[in-house]
CSV table of C-alpha atoms and ligand atoms in Angstrom, one decimal:
chain,number,residue,atom,x,y,z
A,103,MET,CA,-20.8,-99.4,-27.6
A,104,SER,CA,-19.9,-101.5,-24.6
A,105,ASP,CA,-21.7,-99.4,-22.1
A,106,THR,CA,-25.2,-99.4,-23.6
A,107,SER,CA,-27.9,-102.0,-23.5
A,108,ARG,CA,-31.5,-102.5,-24.7
A,109,THR,CA,-32.6,-104.0,-21.4
A,110,THR,CA,-33.9,-102.3,-18.3
A,111,PRO,CA,-31.0,-100.4,-16.7
A,112,GLN,CA,-29.0,-102.3,-14.1
A,113,ILE,CA,-27.2,-99.8,-11.8
A,114,SER,CA,-24.0,-100.5,-9.9
A,115,ALA,CA,-24.3,-99.6,-6.2
A,116,GLU,CA,-20.6,-98.6,-5.8
A,117,THR,CA,-19.4,-96.1,-8.4
A,118,PRO,CA,-22.2,-93.7,-9.5
A,119,GLN,CA,-22.8,-93.9,-13.2
A,120,ILE,CA,-23.4,-90.5,-14.7
A,121,ALA,CA,-24.7,-89.7,-18.2
A,122,ILE,CA,-24.2,-86.2,-19.5
A,123,ILE,CA,-26.2,-85.0,-22.4
A,124,GLY,CA,-24.0,-82.5,-24.4
A,125,ALA,CA,-20.3,-82.4,-25.0
A,126,GLY,CA,-19.9,-78.7,-25.1
A,127,ILE,CA,-17.7,-76.8,-22.6
A,128,VAL,CA,-20.5,-77.1,-20.0
A,129,GLY,CA,-21.0,-80.8,-20.3
A,130,LEU,CA,-17.3,-81.5,-20.6
A,131,GLY,CA,-16.3,-79.3,-17.7
A,132,ILE,CA,-18.8,-81.1,-15.4
A,133,ALA,CA,-17.5,-84.5,-16.7
A,134,TRP,CA,-13.9,-83.5,-16.0
A,135,ARG,CA,-14.8,-82.4,-12.5
A,136,LEU,CA,-16.8,-85.6,-11.9
A,137,ALA,CA,-14.2,-88.0,-13.3
A,138,GLY,CA,-12.4,-90.1,-10.7
A,139,ARG,CA,-15.3,-90.1,-8.3
A,140,ALA,CA,-17.9,-91.4,-10.8
A,141,SER,CA,-18.1,-93.3,-14.1
A,142,VAL,CA,-18.9,-90.6,-16.6
A,143,THR,CA,-20.2,-91.0,-20.1
A,144,VAL,CA,-21.0,-88.0,-22.3
A,145,PHE,CA,-23.2,-88.0,-25.4
A,146,ASP,CA,-23.4,-85.4,-28.1
A,147,ARG,CA,-25.6,-85.1,-31.2
A,148,GLY,CA,-22.6,-83.9,-33.1
A,149,LYS,CA,-18.9,-83.5,-32.5
A,150,ALA,CA,-17.7,-82.6,-29.0
A,151,GLY,CA,-17.3,-78.8,-28.6
A,152,ALA,CA,-18.8,-78.1,-32.1
A,153,GLY,CA,-21.9,-76.1,-31.0
A,154,ALA,CA,-21.9,-72.8,-29.1
A,155,SER,CA,-18.5,-73.7,-27.6
A,156,HIS,CA,-17.0,-73.5,-31.1
A,157,ALA,CA,-18.9,-70.4,-32.1
A,158,ALA,CA,-18.3,-68.2,-29.1
A,159,ALA,CA,-15.8,-65.4,-28.8
A,160,GLY,CA,-14.4,-66.4,-25.4
A,161,MET,CA,-15.0,-63.2,-23.5
A,162,LEU,CA,-15.0,-63.3,-19.7
A,163,ALA,CA,-17.1,-60.2,-19.4
A,164,ALA,CA,-18.5,-60.2,-15.9
A,165,CYS,CA,-18.2,-56.5,-15.4
A,166,CYS,CA,-18.6,-54.4,-18.6
A,167,GLU,CA,-21.8,-56.1,-19.6
A,168,ALA,CA,-23.4,-55.9,-16.2
A,169,GLU,CA,-27.0,-54.5,-16.3
A,170,PRO,CA,-29.6,-53.7,-13.8
A,171,GLY,CA,-31.9,-56.6,-12.8
A,172,GLU,CA,-29.0,-59.1,-13.3
A,173,GLU,CA,-27.4,-58.8,-9.9
A,174,ALA,CA,-27.5,-62.5,-9.1
A,175,LEU,CA,-26.0,-63.3,-12.5
A,176,ILE,CA,-23.3,-60.7,-12.1
A,177,ALA,CA,-22.3,-62.3,-8.8
A,178,LEU,CA,-22.2,-65.7,-10.5
A,179,GLY,CA,-20.1,-64.2,-13.3
A,180,ARG,CA,-17.7,-62.6,-10.8
A,181,ASP,CA,-17.4,-65.8,-8.9
A,182,SER,CA,-16.5,-67.7,-12.1
A,183,GLN,CA,-14.2,-65.0,-13.3
A,184,ALA,CA,-12.2,-65.3,-10.1
A,185,ARG,CA,-11.9,-69.1,-10.7
A,186,TRP,CA,-10.6,-68.7,-14.2
A,187,PRO,CA,-6.8,-68.4,-13.7
A,188,ALA,CA,-6.6,-71.5,-11.6
A,189,PHE,CA,-9.0,-73.3,-13.9
A,190,ALA,CA,-6.8,-72.5,-16.9
A,191,GLU,CA,-3.7,-73.6,-15.1
A,192,GLU,CA,-5.2,-76.8,-14.0
A,193,LEU,CA,-6.5,-77.5,-17.5
A,194,LEU,CA,-3.1,-76.9,-18.9
A,195,ARG,CA,-1.5,-79.4,-16.6
A,196,ALA,CA,-4.3,-81.9,-17.3
A,197,SER,CA,-4.4,-81.5,-21.1
A,198,GLY,CA,-1.2,-79.9,-22.3
A,199,VAL,CA,-3.4,-77.3,-24.0
A,200,ASP,CA,-3.0,-73.6,-23.2
A,201,VAL,CA,-6.4,-71.9,-23.5
A,202,GLU,CA,-4.7,-68.6,-23.8
A,203,LEU,CA,-6.2,-66.6,-21.0
A,204,ARG,CA,-5.2,-63.1,-22.1
A,205,ARG,CA,-5.3,-60.4,-19.4
A,206,GLU,CA,-5.3,-57.1,-21.2
A,207,GLY,CA,-8.9,-56.5,-20.1
A,208,THR,CA,-11.8,-55.0,-22.1
A,209,LEU,CA,-12.5,-51.5,-23.5
A,210,VAL,CA,-16.0,-50.4,-24.2
A,211,LEU,CA,-15.5,-47.6,-26.7
A,212,ALA,CA,-17.5,-44.4,-26.9
A,213,LEU,CA,-17.2,-42.9,-30.4
A,214,THR,CA,-19.5,-40.0,-29.6
A,215,ALA,CA,-20.7,-37.9,-26.6
A,216,ASP,CA,-24.0,-39.8,-26.8
A,217,ASP,CA,-22.2,-43.2,-26.5
A,218,GLN,CA,-20.3,-41.8,-23.6
A,219,ALA,CA,-23.5,-40.6,-21.8
A,220,GLN,CA,-25.0,-44.1,-22.3
A,221,ILE,CA,-21.9,-45.8,-20.9
A,222,GLU,CA,-21.7,-43.4,-17.9
A,223,HIS,CA,-25.4,-44.0,-17.2
A,224,LEU,CA,-24.8,-47.7,-16.9
A,225,LEU,CA,-21.5,-47.1,-15.0
A,226,GLU,CA,-23.4,-45.5,-12.2
A,227,PHE,CA,-25.2,-48.8,-11.6
A,228,GLN,CA,-22.0,-50.9,-12.1
A,229,ARG,CA,-20.1,-48.7,-9.6
A,230,GLY,CA,-22.9,-49.4,-7.1
A,231,LEU,CA,-21.8,-53.1,-7.3
A,232,ASN,CA,-18.2,-52.2,-6.8
A,233,LEU,CA,-17.3,-53.6,-10.2
A,234,PRO,CA,-13.7,-52.8,-11.2
A,235,LEU,CA,-14.4,-50.3,-14.1
A,236,GLU,CA,-12.7,-47.1,-15.0
A,237,TRP,CA,-13.5,-44.3,-17.4
A,238,LEU,CA,-10.6,-43.4,-19.7
A,239,SER,CA,-10.2,-40.2,-21.6
A,240,ALA,CA,-9.8,-40.3,-25.4
A,241,ALA,CA,-6.0,-39.8,-25.1
A,242,SER,CA,-5.6,-42.6,-22.5
A,243,THR,CA,-7.8,-44.9,-24.7
A,244,ARG,CA,-5.7,-44.2,-27.7
A,245,ALA,CA,-2.5,-44.7,-25.8
A,246,ARG,CA,-3.8,-48.3,-25.2
A,247,GLU,CA,-5.1,-48.9,-28.7
A,248,PRO,CA,-3.3,-46.6,-31.3
A,249,HIS,CA,-5.3,-47.9,-34.3
A,250,LEU,CA,-8.6,-46.5,-33.1
A,251,ALA,CA,-10.5,-44.1,-35.3
A,252,GLY,CA,-9.4,-40.4,-35.3
A,253,LYS,CA,-12.4,-39.2,-33.3
A,254,ILE,CA,-13.4,-40.9,-30.1
A,255,ALA,CA,-14.9,-39.8,-26.9
A,256,GLY,CA,-13.1,-42.2,-24.6
A,257,ALA,CA,-13.7,-45.7,-23.2
A,258,LEU,CA,-14.7,-47.7,-20.2
A,259,TYR,CA,-11.9,-49.9,-19.1
A,260,ALA,CA,-12.7,-53.3,-17.5
A,261,PRO,CA,-9.3,-54.5,-16.2
A,262,GLU,CA,-10.7,-57.9,-15.0
A,263,ASP,CA,-12.8,-58.8,-18.1
A,264,HIS,CA,-10.3,-61.0,-19.9
A,265,GLN,CA,-10.7,-63.6,-22.7
A,266,VAL,CA,-9.7,-67.2,-23.5
A,267,ASP,CA,-9.7,-69.1,-26.8
A,268,ASN,CA,-13.0,-71.0,-26.5
A,269,ARG,CA,-12.0,-73.5,-29.2
A,270,LYS,CA,-8.9,-74.4,-27.3
A,271,LEU,CA,-10.9,-74.6,-24.2
A,272,ALA,CA,-13.3,-77.2,-25.7
A,273,LEU,CA,-10.3,-79.2,-26.9
A,274,ALA,CA,-8.5,-78.9,-23.5
A,275,LEU,CA,-11.6,-80.0,-21.6
A,276,ARG,CA,-12.1,-83.0,-23.9
A,277,ILE,CA,-8.5,-84.1,-23.5
A,278,ALA,CA,-8.5,-83.6,-19.7
A,279,ALA,CA,-11.9,-85.4,-19.3
A,280,GLU,CA,-10.8,-88.4,-21.5
A,281,ALA,CA,-7.5,-88.6,-19.7
A,282,ALA,CA,-9.4,-88.8,-16.4
A,283,GLY,CA,-11.5,-91.7,-17.7
A,284,VAL,CA,-14.6,-89.9,-19.2
A,285,VAL,CA,-16.1,-91.7,-22.2
A,286,ILE,CA,-17.3,-89.4,-24.9
A,287,HIS,CA,-19.8,-90.6,-27.6
A,288,GLU,CA,-20.0,-88.2,-30.6
A,289,GLU,CA,-22.8,-88.2,-33.1
A,290,ARG,CA,-25.0,-90.1,-30.8
A,291,PRO,CA,-28.1,-87.9,-30.3
A,292,VAL,CA,-30.1,-88.4,-27.2
A,293,LYS,CA,-33.8,-88.8,-27.7
A,294,GLU,CA,-35.0,-88.7,-24.1
A,295,ILE,CA,-34.3,-89.1,-20.5
A,296,PHE,CA,-35.2,-92.6,-19.2
A,297,VAL,CA,-37.5,-91.9,-16.2
A,298,GLN,CA,-38.8,-94.8,-14.1
A,299,GLY,CA,-40.4,-94.8,-10.7
A,300,GLY,CA,-40.1,-91.0,-10.5
A,301,GLY,CA,-36.4,-90.9,-11.1
A,302,ALA,CA,-34.0,-90.5,-13.9
A,303,ARG,CA,-32.5,-94.0,-14.6
A,304,GLY,CA,-30.6,-93.3,-17.7
A,305,ILE,CA,-31.1,-92.0,-21.2
A,306,VAL,CA,-32.5,-93.3,-24.5
A,307,LEU,CA,-30.6,-92.6,-27.7
A,308,GLU,CA,-32.2,-91.8,-31.0
A,309,ASP,CA,-31.7,-95.4,-32.1
A,310,GLY,CA,-33.6,-96.7,-29.1
A,311,THR,CA,-30.6,-97.8,-27.1
A,312,ILE,CA,-31.1,-97.4,-23.4
A,313,VAL,CA,-28.0,-96.2,-21.5
A,314,PRO,CA,-28.4,-96.9,-17.8
A,315,ALA,CA,-27.2,-94.3,-15.3
A,316,ASP,CA,-27.8,-93.3,-11.7
A,317,ARG,CA,-27.8,-89.7,-12.5
A,318,VAL,CA,-28.3,-87.6,-15.7
A,319,VAL,CA,-27.1,-84.1,-16.4
A,320,LEU,CA,-28.9,-82.2,-19.1
A,321,ALA,CA,-26.3,-79.9,-20.7
A,322,ALA,CA,-27.3,-79.8,-24.3
A,323,GLY,CA,-27.2,-76.1,-24.8
A,324,ALA,CA,-29.7,-74.7,-27.3
A,325,TRP,CA,-30.9,-78.3,-27.9
A,326,SER,CA,-31.8,-78.9,-24.3
A,327,ARG,CA,-35.5,-78.3,-24.7
A,328,GLY,CA,-35.7,-80.9,-27.4
A,329,ILE,CA,-34.7,-83.8,-25.1
A,330,GLY,CA,-37.8,-85.8,-24.4
A,331,GLY,CA,-39.0,-88.0,-21.5
A,332,LEU,CA,-40.0,-85.0,-19.3
A,333,PRO,CA,-43.3,-83.3,-18.6
A,334,PRO,CA,-43.5,-80.2,-20.8
A,335,ASP,CA,-43.0,-77.8,-17.9
A,336,GLN,CA,-39.8,-79.6,-16.8
A,337,ARG,CA,-38.2,-79.2,-20.2
A,338,PRO,CA,-35.8,-76.3,-19.7
A,339,PRO,CA,-37.2,-73.1,-21.3
A,340,VAL,CA,-34.2,-72.7,-23.5
A,341,ARG,CA,-34.2,-71.5,-27.1
A,342,PRO,CA,-31.5,-70.9,-29.8
A,343,ILE,CA,-30.5,-67.3,-30.2
A,344,LYS,CA,-28.6,-67.0,-33.5
A,345,GLY,CA,-25.3,-65.2,-33.7
A,346,GLN,CA,-23.3,-64.5,-36.9
A,347,VAL,CA,-19.6,-64.1,-36.4
A,348,LEU,CA,-16.6,-63.5,-38.6
A,349,CYS,CA,-12.9,-63.7,-38.3
A,350,LEU,CA,-10.4,-61.3,-39.8
A,351,ARG,CA,-6.7,-62.1,-40.1
A,352,MET,CA,-4.2,-59.6,-38.6
A,353,ASP,CA,-0.5,-59.6,-38.7
A,354,ALA,CA,0.2,-61.5,-35.4
A,355,ALA,CA,3.5,-59.5,-35.1
A,356,ALA,CA,1.8,-56.1,-35.5
A,357,PRO,CA,-1.9,-56.6,-34.4
A,358,LEU,CA,-4.4,-53.8,-34.7
A,359,LEU,CA,-5.8,-54.5,-31.3
A,360,SER,CA,-4.7,-56.0,-28.0
A,361,HIS,CA,-7.7,-55.5,-25.7
A,362,VAL,CA,-11.2,-57.0,-26.2
A,363,LEU,CA,-13.0,-54.1,-27.6
A,364,TRP,CA,-16.8,-53.3,-27.5
A,365,VAL,CA,-17.9,-50.8,-30.1
A,366,PRO,CA,-21.5,-49.6,-30.7
A,367,GLY,CA,-23.1,-52.7,-32.4
A,368,ALA,CA,-20.2,-55.2,-32.2
A,369,TYR,CA,-17.3,-56.6,-30.3
A,370,LEU,CA,-13.8,-57.4,-31.4
A,371,VAL,CA,-11.6,-60.1,-29.8
A,372,PRO,CA,-8.0,-60.3,-30.9
A,373,ARG,CA,-6.2,-63.7,-30.6
A,374,ARG,CA,-2.5,-64.2,-30.1
A,375,ASP,CA,-2.2,-65.9,-33.5
A,376,GLY,CA,-3.5,-62.8,-35.3
A,377,ARG,CA,-7.1,-63.8,-35.7
A,378,LEU,CA,-9.6,-61.0,-34.9
A,379,ILE,CA,-13.0,-62.3,-34.0
A,380,LEU,CA,-15.8,-59.9,-34.9
A,381,GLY,CA,-19.2,-60.6,-33.4
A,382,ALA,CA,-22.0,-61.0,-33.1
A,383,THR,CA,-25.6,-60.6,-34.3
A,384,VAL,CA,-28.4,-61.5,-31.9
A,385,GLU,CA,-31.3,-63.0,-33.8
A,386,GLU,CA,-34.5,-64.9,-33.0
A,387,ARG,CA,-34.4,-67.3,-36.0
A,388,GLY,CA,-34.5,-70.7,-34.4
A,389,PHE,CA,-31.7,-73.0,-35.7
A,390,ASP,CA,-31.3,-71.0,-38.9
A,391,ASP,CA,-27.6,-71.0,-39.8
A,392,THR,CA,-27.6,-68.6,-42.8
A,393,ILE,CA,-24.8,-66.1,-43.1
A,394,THR,CA,-26.4,-62.9,-44.4
A,395,ALA,CA,-25.1,-59.9,-46.1
A,396,GLY,CA,-26.9,-57.8,-43.6
A,397,GLY,CA,-25.3,-59.6,-40.6
A,398,MET,CA,-21.8,-59.2,-42.0
A,399,LEU,CA,-22.4,-55.6,-43.1
A,400,THR,CA,-23.6,-54.7,-39.6
A,401,LEU,CA,-20.6,-56.2,-37.9
A,402,LEU,CA,-18.0,-54.9,-40.4
A,403,ASP,CA,-19.5,-51.4,-40.4
A,404,ALA,CA,-19.5,-51.2,-36.6
A,405,ALA,CA,-15.9,-52.5,-36.4
A,406,TRP,CA,-14.7,-50.2,-39.2
A,407,ARG,CA,-16.1,-47.1,-37.5
A,408,ALA,CA,-13.9,-47.9,-34.5
A,409,ILE,CA,-10.8,-49.3,-36.4
A,410,PRO,CA,-10.8,-48.1,-40.0
A,411,ALA,CA,-7.6,-50.2,-40.8
A,412,ILE,CA,-9.6,-53.4,-40.6
A,413,GLU,CA,-10.7,-52.7,-44.2
A,414,GLU,CA,-7.3,-54.1,-45.3
A,415,LEU,CA,-7.7,-57.4,-43.5
A,416,GLN,CA,-8.6,-60.7,-45.1
A,417,ILE,CA,-11.8,-62.3,-44.0
A,418,GLU,CA,-10.7,-65.7,-42.9
A,419,GLU,CA,-13.9,-67.4,-41.6
A,420,THR,CA,-17.5,-66.8,-41.1
A,421,TRP,CA,-19.9,-68.8,-38.9
A,422,VAL,CA,-23.1,-69.0,-37.1
A,423,GLY,CA,-23.7,-70.1,-33.5
A,424,HIS,CA,-26.8,-70.7,-31.4
A,425,ARG,CA,-26.7,-69.4,-27.9
A,426,PRO,CA,-28.8,-71.3,-25.4
A,427,GLY,CA,-31.1,-68.5,-24.1
A,428,SER,CA,-33.4,-69.0,-21.2
A,429,ARG,CA,-36.5,-67.0,-20.5
A,430,ASP,CA,-34.6,-64.6,-18.2
A,431,ASP,CA,-31.2,-64.9,-19.9
A,432,ALA,CA,-29.7,-66.6,-16.9
A,433,PRO,CA,-28.5,-70.2,-16.8
A,434,ILE,CA,-30.5,-73.1,-15.4
A,435,LEU,CA,-28.3,-74.9,-12.8
A,436,GLY,CA,-29.6,-77.3,-10.3
A,437,PRO,CA,-31.8,-80.3,-9.7
A,438,GLY,CA,-35.3,-80.6,-10.9
A,439,PRO,CA,-38.4,-82.3,-9.6
A,440,ILE,CA,-37.3,-85.7,-11.1
A,441,GLU,CA,-34.8,-87.3,-8.7
A,442,GLY,CA,-31.4,-87.9,-10.3
A,443,LEU,CA,-31.8,-85.4,-13.1
A,444,PHE,CA,-29.8,-82.2,-13.0
A,445,TYR,CA,-29.9,-79.2,-15.3
A,446,ALA,CA,-26.8,-77.2,-16.6
A,447,THR,CA,-28.0,-75.2,-19.5
A,448,GLY,CA,-29.2,-71.8,-20.7
A,449,HIS,CA,-25.8,-70.1,-20.4
A,450,HIS,CA,-26.8,-67.7,-23.2
A,451,ARG,CA,-24.0,-65.2,-23.7
A,452,ASN,CA,-21.9,-66.4,-20.8
A,453,GLY,CA,-21.0,-70.1,-21.3
A,454,VAL,CA,-17.3,-69.5,-21.4
A,455,LEU,CA,-17.3,-67.1,-18.5
A,456,LEU,CA,-19.4,-69.5,-16.4
A,457,ALA,CA,-17.6,-72.7,-17.3
A,458,PRO,CA,-15.5,-72.9,-14.1
A,459,VAL,CA,-18.3,-72.2,-11.6
A,460,THR,CA,-20.7,-74.4,-13.5
A,461,ALA,CA,-18.2,-77.4,-13.6
A,462,ASP,CA,-17.3,-77.0,-9.9
A,463,ALA,CA,-20.8,-76.4,-8.5
A,464,MET,CA,-22.6,-79.0,-10.7
A,465,ALA,CA,-20.1,-81.7,-9.8
A,466,ARG,CA,-20.6,-81.0,-6.1
A,467,LEU,CA,-24.4,-81.1,-6.6
A,468,VAL,CA,-24.4,-84.3,-8.6
A,469,LEU,CA,-22.1,-86.2,-6.4
A,470,ASP,CA,-22.7,-84.7,-2.9
A,471,GLY,CA,-26.2,-83.2,-3.3
A,472,VAL,CA,-25.0,-79.8,-2.2
A,473,VAL,CA,-26.4,-76.7,-3.9
A,474,GLU,CA,-23.6,-74.2,-3.6
A,475,PRO,CA,-24.9,-70.7,-2.7
A,476,ALA,CA,-23.5,-69.3,-6.0
A,477,ILE,CA,-26.0,-71.4,-8.1
A,478,LYS,CA,-28.9,-71.3,-5.7
A,479,PRO,CA,-30.8,-68.5,-7.6
A,480,PHE,CA,-30.6,-70.4,-10.9
A,481,GLY,CA,-32.7,-73.5,-10.3
A,482,LEU,CA,-35.3,-74.7,-12.8
A,483,GLU,CA,-37.9,-74.0,-10.1
A,484,ARG,CA,-38.0,-70.3,-11.0
A,485,PHE,CA,-39.8,-71.3,-14.2
A,486,LEU,CA,-42.1,-73.9,-12.7
A,487,PRO,CA,-45.7,-73.5,-11.5
A,488,ALA,CA,-45.5,-73.0,-7.6
A,489,GLN,CA,-46.8,-76.5,-6.9
A,490,ALA,CA,-44.3,-78.4,-9.1
A,491,ALA,CA,-41.4,-76.4,-7.7
A,492,GLU,CA,-42.1,-77.6,-4.1
B,1309,LIG,N1,-20.8,-63.6,-25.5
B,1309,LIG,C1,-20.9,-63.1,-26.8
B,1309,LIG,C2,-22.1,-63.3,-27.5
B,1309,LIG,O1,-23.0,-64.0,-27.1
B,1309,LIG,O2,-22.2,-62.9,-28.6
């Protein structure tokens, strides 16, 4: 590695050198946006895009998942959702990869009157925020999705909650970033942030190599808390939240579903190539990556109650991902008390949705020192003792 050294870091005064820890869609997106104005190097403990970015379902659900108490997060999600079409187009031009932004929207299915009452209760709050959501009768729902079960109560329609193919997104960001000059080091785990004189001066790899940098971005997803070199309270409070997922194979010419579909207990995300992603469990089991009969049964049963015809489909793939969950389920975006260190982690269920706003706002912050209003509520300081946050 030509850009690493075992000596005390020597920093170039002209082009800022930026080290990013984590080559998922968050780290790669920031790297892409920084490229051209900085010398950017990204390090990952495994393969680029192989963590939560690979495991996700790619839903851009800013509206239908909106819950009371998450008003700031909902605003951030809506902001990012609005950036998505231009982001996808720019990425296509830069990488040649179509991330397949599908615009059918999302349906939240009510099988029973009880499901409907629950959805309508939440809808009252969501309407208060002017979120674009519409209740559909059973007949209108079935007109949109003819393969739904015989007895349904209706569905909530979220016309702006779309989806992208998250695996293509990770690939596109990698290609775009590298084409713009970003250097990506895979299977080079970072041990700690190199802190000297009160500032981040680079990173230290597991093998002891010191990589000098003017600024460091911590974007290691569920692994962010394990990066050393920081006082305990400045390690981001992020933990892995296990999700089991499976993929069924539909006939791409005659798919069983076209919208993203939430059913009680699961969601289904149809891809253009006929894959049908079925997710996901939410489990507090650390980095356990076991696929369990119970996990699969729960997802398949929930999906089957909504679309019985899935029982004919082949199971193509099963996998486990680890969402980076923060203490309040919202991301951690911003500077911390250590000068030159920036946090972009804790995206929990919303990494794909929040990719554009995270990339744009973090690049602005890292290069220009500007905290955009959109990310202001999401600084690490909300988790710090009052004194340290000042
Ligand atoms: N965003 C979907 C999930 O976390 O399962």
